[in-house]
mmCIF file of C-alpha atoms in Angstrom:
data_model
loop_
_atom_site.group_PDB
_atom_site.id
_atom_site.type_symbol
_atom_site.label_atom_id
_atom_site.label_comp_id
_atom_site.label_asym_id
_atom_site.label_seq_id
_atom_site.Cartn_x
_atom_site.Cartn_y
_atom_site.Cartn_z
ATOM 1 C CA UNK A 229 43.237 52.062 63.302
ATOM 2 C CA UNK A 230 44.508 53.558 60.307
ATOM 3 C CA UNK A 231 47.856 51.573 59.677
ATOM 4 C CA UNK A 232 46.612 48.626 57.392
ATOM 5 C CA UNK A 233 45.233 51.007 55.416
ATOM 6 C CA UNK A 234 47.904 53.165 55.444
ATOM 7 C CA UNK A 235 50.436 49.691 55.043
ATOM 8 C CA UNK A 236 48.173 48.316 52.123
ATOM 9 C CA UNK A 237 49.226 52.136 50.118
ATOM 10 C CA UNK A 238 52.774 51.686 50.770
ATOM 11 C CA UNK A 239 52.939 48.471 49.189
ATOM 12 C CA UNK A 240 50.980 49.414 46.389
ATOM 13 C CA UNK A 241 52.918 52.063 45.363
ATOM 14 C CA UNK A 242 55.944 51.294 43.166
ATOM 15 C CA UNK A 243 59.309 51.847 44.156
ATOM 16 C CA UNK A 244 60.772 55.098 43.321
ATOM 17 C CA UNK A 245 64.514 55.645 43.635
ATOM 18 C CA UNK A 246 66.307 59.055 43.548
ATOM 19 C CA UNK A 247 67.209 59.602 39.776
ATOM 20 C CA UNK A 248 69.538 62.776 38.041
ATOM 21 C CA UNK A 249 68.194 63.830 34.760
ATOM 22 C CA UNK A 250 70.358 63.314 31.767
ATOM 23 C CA UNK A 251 71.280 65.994 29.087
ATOM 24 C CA UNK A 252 68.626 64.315 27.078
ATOM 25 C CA UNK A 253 65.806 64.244 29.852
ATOM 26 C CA UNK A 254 66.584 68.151 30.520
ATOM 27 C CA UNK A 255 66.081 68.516 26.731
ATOM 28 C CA UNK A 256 63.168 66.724 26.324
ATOM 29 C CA UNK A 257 61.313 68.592 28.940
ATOM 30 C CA UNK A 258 62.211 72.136 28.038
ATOM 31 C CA UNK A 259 60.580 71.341 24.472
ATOM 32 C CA UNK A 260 57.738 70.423 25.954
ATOM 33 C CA UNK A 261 57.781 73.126 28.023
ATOM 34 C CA UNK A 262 58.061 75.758 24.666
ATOM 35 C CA UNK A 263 55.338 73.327 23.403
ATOM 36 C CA UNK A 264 53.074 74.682 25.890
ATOM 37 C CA UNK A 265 54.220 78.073 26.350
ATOM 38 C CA UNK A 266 53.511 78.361 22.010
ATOM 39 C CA UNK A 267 49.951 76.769 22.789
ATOM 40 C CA UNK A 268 49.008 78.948 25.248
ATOM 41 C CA UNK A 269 50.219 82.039 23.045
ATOM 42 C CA UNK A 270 48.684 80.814 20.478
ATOM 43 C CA UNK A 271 44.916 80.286 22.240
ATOM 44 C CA UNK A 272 45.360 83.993 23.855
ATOM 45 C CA UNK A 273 46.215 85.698 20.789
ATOM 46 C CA UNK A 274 43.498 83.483 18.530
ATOM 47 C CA UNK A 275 40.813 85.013 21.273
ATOM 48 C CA UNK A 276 42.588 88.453 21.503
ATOM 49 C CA UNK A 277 41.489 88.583 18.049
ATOM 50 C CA UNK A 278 38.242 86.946 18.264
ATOM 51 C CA UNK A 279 37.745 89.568 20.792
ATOM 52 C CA UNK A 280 39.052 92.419 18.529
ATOM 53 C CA UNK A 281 37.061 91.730 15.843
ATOM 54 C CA UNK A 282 33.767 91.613 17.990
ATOM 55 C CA UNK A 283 34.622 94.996 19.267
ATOM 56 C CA UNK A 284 35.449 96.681 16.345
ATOM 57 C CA UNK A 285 32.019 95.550 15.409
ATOM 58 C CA UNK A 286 30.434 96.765 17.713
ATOM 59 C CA UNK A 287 31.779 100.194 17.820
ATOM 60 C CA UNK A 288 30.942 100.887 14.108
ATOM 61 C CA UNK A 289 27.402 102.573 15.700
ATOM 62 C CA UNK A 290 25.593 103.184 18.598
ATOM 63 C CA UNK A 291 22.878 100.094 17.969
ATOM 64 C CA UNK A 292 25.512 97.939 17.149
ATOM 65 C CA UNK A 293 26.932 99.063 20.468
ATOM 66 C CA UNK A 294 24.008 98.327 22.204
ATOM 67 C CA UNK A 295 23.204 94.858 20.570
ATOM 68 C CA UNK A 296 26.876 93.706 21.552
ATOM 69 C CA UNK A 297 26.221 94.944 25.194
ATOM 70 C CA UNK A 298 23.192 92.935 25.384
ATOM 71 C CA UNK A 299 25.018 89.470 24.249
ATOM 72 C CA UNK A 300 27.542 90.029 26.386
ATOM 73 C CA UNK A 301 25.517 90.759 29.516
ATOM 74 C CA UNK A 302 23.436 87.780 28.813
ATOM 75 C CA UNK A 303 26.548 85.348 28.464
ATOM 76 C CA UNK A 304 28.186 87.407 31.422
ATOM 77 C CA UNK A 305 25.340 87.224 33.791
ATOM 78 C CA UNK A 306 22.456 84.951 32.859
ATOM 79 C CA UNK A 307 23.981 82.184 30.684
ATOM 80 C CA UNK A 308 27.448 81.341 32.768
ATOM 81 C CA UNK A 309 25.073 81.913 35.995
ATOM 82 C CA UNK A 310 22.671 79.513 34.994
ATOM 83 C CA UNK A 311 20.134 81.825 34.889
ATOM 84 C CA UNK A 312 17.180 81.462 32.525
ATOM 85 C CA UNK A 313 16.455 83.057 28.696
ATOM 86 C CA UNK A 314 13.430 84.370 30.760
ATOM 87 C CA UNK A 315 15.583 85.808 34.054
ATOM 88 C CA UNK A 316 17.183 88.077 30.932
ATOM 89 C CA UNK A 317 14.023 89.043 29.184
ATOM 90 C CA UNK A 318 13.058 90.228 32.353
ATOM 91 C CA UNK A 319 16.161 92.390 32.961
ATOM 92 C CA UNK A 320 15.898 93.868 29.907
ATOM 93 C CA UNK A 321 12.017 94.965 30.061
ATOM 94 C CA UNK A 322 13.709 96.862 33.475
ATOM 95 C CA UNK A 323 16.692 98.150 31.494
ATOM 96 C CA UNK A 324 14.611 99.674 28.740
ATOM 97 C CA UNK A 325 14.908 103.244 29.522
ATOM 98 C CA UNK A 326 18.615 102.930 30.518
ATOM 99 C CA UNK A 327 19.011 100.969 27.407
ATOM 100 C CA UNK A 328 17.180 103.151 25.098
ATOM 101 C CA UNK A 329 18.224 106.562 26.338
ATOM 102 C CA UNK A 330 20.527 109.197 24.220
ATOM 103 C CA UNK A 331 24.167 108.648 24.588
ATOM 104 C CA UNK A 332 24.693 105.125 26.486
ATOM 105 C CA UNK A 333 25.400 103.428 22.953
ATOM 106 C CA UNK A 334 28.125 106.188 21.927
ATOM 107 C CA UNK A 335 29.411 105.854 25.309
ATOM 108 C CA UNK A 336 29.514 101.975 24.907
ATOM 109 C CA UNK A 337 31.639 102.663 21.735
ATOM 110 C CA UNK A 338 34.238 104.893 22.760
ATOM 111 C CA UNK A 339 34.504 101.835 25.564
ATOM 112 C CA UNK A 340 35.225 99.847 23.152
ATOM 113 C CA UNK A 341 37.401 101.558 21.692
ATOM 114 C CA UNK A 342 39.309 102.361 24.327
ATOM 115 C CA UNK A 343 39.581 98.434 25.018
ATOM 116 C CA UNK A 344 41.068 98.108 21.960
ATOM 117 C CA UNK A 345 43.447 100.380 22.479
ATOM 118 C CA UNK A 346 44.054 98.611 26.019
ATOM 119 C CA UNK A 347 44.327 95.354 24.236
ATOM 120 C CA UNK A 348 46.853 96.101 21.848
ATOM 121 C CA UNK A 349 48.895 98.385 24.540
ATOM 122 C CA UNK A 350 49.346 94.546 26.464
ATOM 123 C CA UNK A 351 50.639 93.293 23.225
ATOM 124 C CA UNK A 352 53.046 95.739 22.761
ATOM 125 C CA UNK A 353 54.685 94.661 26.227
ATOM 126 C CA UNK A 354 54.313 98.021 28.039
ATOM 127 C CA UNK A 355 56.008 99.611 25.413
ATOM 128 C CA UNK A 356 53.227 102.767 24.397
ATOM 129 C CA UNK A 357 54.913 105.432 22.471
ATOM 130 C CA UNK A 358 53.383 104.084 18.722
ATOM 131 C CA UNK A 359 49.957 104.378 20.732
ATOM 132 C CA UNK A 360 50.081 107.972 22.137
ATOM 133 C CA UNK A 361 48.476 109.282 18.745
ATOM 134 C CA UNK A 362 45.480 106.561 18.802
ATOM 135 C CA UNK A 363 45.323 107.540 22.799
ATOM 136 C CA UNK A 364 44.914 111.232 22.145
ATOM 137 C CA UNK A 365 42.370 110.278 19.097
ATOM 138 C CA UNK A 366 40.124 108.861 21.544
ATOM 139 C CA UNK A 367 40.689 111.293 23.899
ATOM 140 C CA UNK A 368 39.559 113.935 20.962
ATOM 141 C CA UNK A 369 36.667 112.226 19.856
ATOM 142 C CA UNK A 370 35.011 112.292 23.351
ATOM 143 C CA UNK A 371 35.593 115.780 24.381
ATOM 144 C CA UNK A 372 35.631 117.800 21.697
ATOM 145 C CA UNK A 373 31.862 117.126 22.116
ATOM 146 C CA UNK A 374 30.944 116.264 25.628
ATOM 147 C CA UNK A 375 26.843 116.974 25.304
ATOM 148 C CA UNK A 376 26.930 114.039 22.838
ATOM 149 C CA UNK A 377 26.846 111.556 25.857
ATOM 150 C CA UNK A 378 23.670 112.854 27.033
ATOM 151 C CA UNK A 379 25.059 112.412 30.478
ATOM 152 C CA UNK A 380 25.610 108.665 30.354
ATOM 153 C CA UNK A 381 29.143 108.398 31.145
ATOM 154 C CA UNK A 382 29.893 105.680 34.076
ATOM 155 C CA UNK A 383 30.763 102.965 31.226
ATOM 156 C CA UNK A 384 33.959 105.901 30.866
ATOM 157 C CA UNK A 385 34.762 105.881 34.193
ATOM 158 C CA UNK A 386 34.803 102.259 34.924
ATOM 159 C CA UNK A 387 38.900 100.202 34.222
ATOM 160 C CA UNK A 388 37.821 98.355 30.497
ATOM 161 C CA UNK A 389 39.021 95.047 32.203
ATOM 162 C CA UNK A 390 36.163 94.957 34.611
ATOM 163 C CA UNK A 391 33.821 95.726 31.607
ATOM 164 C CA UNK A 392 30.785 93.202 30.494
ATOM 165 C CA UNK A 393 33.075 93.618 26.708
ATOM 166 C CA UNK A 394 36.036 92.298 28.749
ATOM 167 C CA UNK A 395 34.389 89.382 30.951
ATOM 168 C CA UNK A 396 32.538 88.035 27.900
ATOM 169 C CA UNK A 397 35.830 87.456 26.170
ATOM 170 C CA UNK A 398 37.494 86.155 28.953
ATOM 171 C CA UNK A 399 40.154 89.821 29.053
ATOM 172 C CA UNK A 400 39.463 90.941 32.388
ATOM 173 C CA UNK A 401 42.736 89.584 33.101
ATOM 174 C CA UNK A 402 44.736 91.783 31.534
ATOM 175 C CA UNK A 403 47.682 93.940 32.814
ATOM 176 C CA UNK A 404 49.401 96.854 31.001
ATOM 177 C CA UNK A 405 52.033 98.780 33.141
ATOM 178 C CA UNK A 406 51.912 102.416 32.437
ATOM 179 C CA UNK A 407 48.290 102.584 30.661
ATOM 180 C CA UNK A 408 45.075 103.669 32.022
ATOM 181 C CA UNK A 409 42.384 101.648 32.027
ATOM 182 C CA UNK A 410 39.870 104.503 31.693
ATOM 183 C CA UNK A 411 39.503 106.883 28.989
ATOM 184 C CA UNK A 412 38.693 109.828 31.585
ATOM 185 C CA UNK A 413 41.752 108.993 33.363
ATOM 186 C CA UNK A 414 43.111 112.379 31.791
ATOM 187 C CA UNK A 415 46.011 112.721 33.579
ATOM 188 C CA UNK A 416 47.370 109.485 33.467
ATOM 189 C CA UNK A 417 46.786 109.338 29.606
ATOM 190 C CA UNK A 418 49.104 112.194 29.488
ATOM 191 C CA UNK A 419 51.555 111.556 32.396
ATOM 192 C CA UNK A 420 51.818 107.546 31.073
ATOM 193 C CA UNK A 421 51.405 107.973 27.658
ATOM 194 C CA UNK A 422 51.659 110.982 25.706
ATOM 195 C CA UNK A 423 53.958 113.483 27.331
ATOM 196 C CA UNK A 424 57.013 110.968 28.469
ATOM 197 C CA UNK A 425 58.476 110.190 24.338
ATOM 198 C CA UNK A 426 58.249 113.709 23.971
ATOM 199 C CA UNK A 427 60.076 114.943 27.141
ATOM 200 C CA UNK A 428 62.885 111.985 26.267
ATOM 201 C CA UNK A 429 63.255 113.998 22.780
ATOM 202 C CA UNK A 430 62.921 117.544 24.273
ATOM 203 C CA UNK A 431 60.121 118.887 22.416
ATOM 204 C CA UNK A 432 59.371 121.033 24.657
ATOM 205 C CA UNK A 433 56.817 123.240 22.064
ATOM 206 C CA UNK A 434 55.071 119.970 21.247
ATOM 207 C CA UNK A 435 54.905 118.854 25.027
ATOM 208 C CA UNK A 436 53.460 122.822 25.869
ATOM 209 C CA UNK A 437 50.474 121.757 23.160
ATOM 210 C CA UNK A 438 49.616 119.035 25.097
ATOM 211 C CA UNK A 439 50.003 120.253 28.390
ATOM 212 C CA UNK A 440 47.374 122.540 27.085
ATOM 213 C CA UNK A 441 45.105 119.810 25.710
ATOM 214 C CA UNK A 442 45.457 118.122 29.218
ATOM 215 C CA UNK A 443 44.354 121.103 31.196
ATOM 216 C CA UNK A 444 41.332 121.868 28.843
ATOM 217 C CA UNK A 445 40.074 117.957 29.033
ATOM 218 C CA UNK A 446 40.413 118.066 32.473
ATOM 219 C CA UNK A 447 38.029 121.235 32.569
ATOM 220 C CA UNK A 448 35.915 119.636 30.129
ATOM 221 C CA UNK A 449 35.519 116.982 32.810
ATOM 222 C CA UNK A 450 34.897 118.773 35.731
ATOM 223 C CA UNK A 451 32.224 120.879 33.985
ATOM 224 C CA UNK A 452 30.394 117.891 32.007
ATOM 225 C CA UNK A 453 31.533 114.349 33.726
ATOM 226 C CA UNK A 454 31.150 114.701 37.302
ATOM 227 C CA UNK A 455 28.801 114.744 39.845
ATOM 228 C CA UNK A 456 25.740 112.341 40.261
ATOM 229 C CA UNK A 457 22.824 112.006 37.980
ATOM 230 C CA UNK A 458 22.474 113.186 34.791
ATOM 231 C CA UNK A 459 25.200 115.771 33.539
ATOM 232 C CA UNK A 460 27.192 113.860 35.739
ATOM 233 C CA UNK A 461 27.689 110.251 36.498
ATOM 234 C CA UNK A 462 24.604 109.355 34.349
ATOM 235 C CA UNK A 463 23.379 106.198 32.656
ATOM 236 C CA UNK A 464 20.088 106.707 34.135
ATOM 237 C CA UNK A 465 18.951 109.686 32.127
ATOM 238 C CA UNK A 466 16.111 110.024 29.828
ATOM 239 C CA UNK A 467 17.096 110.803 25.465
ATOM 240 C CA UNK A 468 15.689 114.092 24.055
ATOM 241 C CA UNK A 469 17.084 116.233 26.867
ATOM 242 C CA UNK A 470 20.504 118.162 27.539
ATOM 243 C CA UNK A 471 22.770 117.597 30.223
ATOM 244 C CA UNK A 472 22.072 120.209 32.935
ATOM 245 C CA UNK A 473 25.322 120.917 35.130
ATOM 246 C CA UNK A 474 23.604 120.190 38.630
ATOM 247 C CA UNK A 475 24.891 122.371 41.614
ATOM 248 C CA UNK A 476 27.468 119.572 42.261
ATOM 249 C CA UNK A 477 29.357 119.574 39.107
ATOM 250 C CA UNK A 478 28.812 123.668 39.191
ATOM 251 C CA UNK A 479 30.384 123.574 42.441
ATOM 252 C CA UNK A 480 33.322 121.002 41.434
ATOM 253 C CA UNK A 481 33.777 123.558 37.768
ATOM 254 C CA UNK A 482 34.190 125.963 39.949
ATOM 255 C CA UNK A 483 36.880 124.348 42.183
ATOM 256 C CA UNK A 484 38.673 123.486 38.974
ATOM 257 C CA UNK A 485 38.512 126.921 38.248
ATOM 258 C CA UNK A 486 40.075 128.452 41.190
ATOM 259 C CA UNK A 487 42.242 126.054 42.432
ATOM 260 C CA UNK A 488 43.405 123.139 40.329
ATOM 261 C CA UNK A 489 43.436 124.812 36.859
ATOM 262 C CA UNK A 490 46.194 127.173 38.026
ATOM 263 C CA UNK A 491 48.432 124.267 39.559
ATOM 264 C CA UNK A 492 48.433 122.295 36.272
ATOM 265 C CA UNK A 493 49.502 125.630 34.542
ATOM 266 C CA UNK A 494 52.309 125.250 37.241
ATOM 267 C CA UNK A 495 53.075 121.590 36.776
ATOM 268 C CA UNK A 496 53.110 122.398 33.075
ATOM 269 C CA UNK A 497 55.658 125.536 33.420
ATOM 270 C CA UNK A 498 57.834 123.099 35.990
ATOM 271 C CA UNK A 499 58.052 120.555 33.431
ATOM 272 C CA UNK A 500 58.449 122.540 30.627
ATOM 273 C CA UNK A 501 61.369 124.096 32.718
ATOM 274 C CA UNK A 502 62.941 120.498 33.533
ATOM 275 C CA UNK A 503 62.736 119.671 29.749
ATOM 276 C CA UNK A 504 65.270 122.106 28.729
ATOM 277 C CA UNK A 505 62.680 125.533 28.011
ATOM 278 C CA UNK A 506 64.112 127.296 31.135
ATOM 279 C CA UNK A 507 64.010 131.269 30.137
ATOM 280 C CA UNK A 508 60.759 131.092 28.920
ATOM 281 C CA UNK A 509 58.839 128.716 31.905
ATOM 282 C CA UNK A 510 61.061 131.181 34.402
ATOM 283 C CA UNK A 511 59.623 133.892 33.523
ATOM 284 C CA UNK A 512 55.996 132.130 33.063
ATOM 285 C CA UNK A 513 55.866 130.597 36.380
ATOM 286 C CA UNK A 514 57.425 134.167 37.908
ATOM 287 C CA UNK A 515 53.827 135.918 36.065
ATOM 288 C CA UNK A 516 52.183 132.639 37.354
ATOM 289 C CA UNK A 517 52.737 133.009 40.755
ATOM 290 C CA UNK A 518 51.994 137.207 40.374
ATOM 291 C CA UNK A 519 48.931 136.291 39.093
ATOM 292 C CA UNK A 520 47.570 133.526 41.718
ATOM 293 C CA UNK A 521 49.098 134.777 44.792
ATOM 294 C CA UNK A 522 46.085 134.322 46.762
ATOM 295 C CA UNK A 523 46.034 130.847 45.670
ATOM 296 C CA UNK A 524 46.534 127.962 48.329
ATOM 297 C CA UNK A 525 49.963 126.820 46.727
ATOM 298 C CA UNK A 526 51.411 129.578 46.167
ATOM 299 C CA UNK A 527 53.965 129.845 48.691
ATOM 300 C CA UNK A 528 54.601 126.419 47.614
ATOM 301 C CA UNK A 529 55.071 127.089 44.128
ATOM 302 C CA UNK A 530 57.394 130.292 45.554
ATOM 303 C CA UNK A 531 59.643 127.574 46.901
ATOM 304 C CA UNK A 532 59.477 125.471 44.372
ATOM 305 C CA UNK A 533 60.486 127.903 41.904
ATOM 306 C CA UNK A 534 63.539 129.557 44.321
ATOM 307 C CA UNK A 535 65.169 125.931 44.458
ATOM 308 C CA UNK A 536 65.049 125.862 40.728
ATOM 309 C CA UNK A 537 66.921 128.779 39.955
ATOM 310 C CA UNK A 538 68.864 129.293 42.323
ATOM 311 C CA UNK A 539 72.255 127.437 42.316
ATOM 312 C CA UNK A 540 73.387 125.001 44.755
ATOM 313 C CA UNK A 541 75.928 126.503 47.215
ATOM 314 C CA UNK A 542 78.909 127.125 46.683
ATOM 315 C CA UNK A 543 78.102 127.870 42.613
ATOM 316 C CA UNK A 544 77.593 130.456 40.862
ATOM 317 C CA UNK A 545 75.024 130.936 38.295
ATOM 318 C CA UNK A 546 77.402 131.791 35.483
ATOM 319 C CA UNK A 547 80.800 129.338 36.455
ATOM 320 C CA UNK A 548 84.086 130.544 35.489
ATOM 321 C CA UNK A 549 87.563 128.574 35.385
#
C-alpha cells in the first residue's frame, strides 16, 4: 500500500549522480570548516570570560558570594525549569538558615576560585606547571584556617563542573586532564599538579617542602572536613558556633594518625629516593620503618625498601671494570 507513495518521492527527488570533488571544492570546504571551528572558539572563549568575570565578582566577599549563588540557582533551577519567581521565593524562605549561616559564603568563594583556576587550567591545554603556585595559594588560603568555614564545606567537596557557578554559565562541560576538580582533592593537587615539574627538575629539597605541606593538609582534613554534620560535611549548621569534631571525624583523625600519616611519610621518603636524594631518604625510611614497625605496612614498606637498595643480580653495588 505504500508504493505510490513511496514512487511519487522517487520522482520528486532530483537526480543525483556520483561526483569527485575538485582541488577547489576540497578548498572551499575546509575554509568553511576553519570558519566554524574560529566561531565556535570565539563564542566559548567570549563566555569563558563572561563567566570569569562573574566569578571573580563574586568571590571579592562572602555576600557577594551568596548573591551570585542565588542568581545562579534561580536561572539553574527555577527559570530554565519553568518554574515560577514564586516556586524560588519559596525555596529561599526554606534555605534561610543554610543561606545565612557562618562560613557557606567563604566556602562559596574559595569555589569560585577554584573554578577559576579550573577554567584557565582547560585553556592552558592540560599543560599546569604555570598554575601549581595559584593551586597551592588556594590550597593555603583554606587550611591555614579551617574553623573559618564554620563547618560548611560540601560546596569543597563537590567537582566545580557540576557546580550551580558552572551550570549557570553553561561550563559543566569542561575537561582538564591531570587537574582536580575539587579543592580538597589534596592528593591529587599535589600528585597532578605541584610535585611532577619539580621531580622533572630534581628539586628534591623543594619537593620534601611540599610533601610536607601535603601530609599536614591532609591532617587538616581528616580532623576538620570529614564526617557528617557540622565539623564535618556541613552546610546545614547554624553561624555563631564552632565546629565541634563529632566522634566520627575524632575517630577518622585518629585513623590518620596511626595509619595513613606514617605511609605518606613513606611515599614521601620513596619519592624523594626515586628523585635522586638516595643517602638521605635511605636512611629516613630505614628510622621510618624502626619507628612504625607495628604498623600494618610495614613489612611492605620492608620490601619495598630491600628492592630499592639492593642491586639487581648479578651487580654489585659499587661496579668495577
Amino acid at each position: 500500500m505504500y508504493r505510490p507513495c513511496l514512487f511519487a518521492l522517487f520522482l520528486a527527488v532530483p537526480a543525483v549522480h556520483a561526483d569527485t570533488l575538485s582541488q577547489a571544492d576540497r578548498e572551499a570546504l575546509i575554509e568553511k570548516l576553519e570558519s566554524l571551528r574560529n566561531s565556535a572558539k570565539e563564542k566559548a572563549g567570549s563566555r569563558m570570560d563572561s563567566a570569569a568575570s562573574a566569578f571573580r565578582a563574586g568571590m571579592a566577599s562572602d555576600e557577594a558570594a551568596i548573591d551570585l549563588y542565588l542568581k545562579c540557582v534561580e536561572k539553574v533551577e527555577f527559570s530554565d525549569q519553568k518554574k515560577s519567581a514564586q516556586d524560588f521565593r519559596e525555596w529561599k524562605r526554606h534555605q534561610s538558615e543554610r543561606l545565612d549561616a557562618d562560613g557557606l559564603g567563604r566556602c562559596l568563594r574559595h569555589q569560585l576560585r577554584w573554578l577559576v583556576l579550573t577554567m584557565d587550567a582547560a585553556q592552558a591545554g592540560g599543560k599546569t606547571e604555570e598554575l601549581a603556585p595559584r593551586a597551592l595559594e588556594a590550597l593555603d588560603s583554606i587550611f591555614a584556617t579551617p574553623q573559618q568555614f564554620d563547618g560548611n564545606v560540601q560546596p569543597l567537596r563537590d567537582p566545580v563542573t557540576n557546580s550551580v557557578f558552572a551550570k549557570a554559565y553553561g561550563l559543566g562541560n569542561i575537561k582538564v586532564d591531570k587537574w582536580p576538580l575539587s579543592p580538597l582533592e589534596v592528593s591529587q593537587v599535589f600528585n597532578q599538579v605541584v610535585l611532577p615539574p619539580l621531580r622533572e627538575k630534581g628539586k628534591v629539597d623543594a619537593m620534601r617542602d611540599q610533601w610536607m605541606k601535603r601530609i599536614k593538609y591532609e591532617g587538616v582534613a581528616a580532623q576538620y572536613f570529614t564526617g557528617g554534620g557540622r565539623g564535618g560535611r556541613g552546610g546545614e549548621g547554624r553561624g555563631g558556633e564552632k565546629p565541634k569534631p563529632n566522634a566520627e571525624t575524632s575517630a577518622e583523625y585518629d585513623k590518620f594518625i596511626s595509619e595513613t600519616q606514617p605511609d605518606l611519610v613513606w611515599q614521601m621518603e620513596e619519592d624523594l629516593y626515586k628523585s635522586g636524594d638516595q643517602k638521605n631518604a635511605a636512611v629516613a625510611m630505614l628510622k621510618h620503618i624502626e619507628q612504625h614497625i607495628t604498623h600494618p605496612k610495614a613489612r611492605e614498606w620492608a620490601e619495598q625498601f630491600r628492592a630499592l637498595i639492593e642491586p639487581p643480580k648479578g651487580e654489585t653495588a659499587d661496579k668495577t671494570d
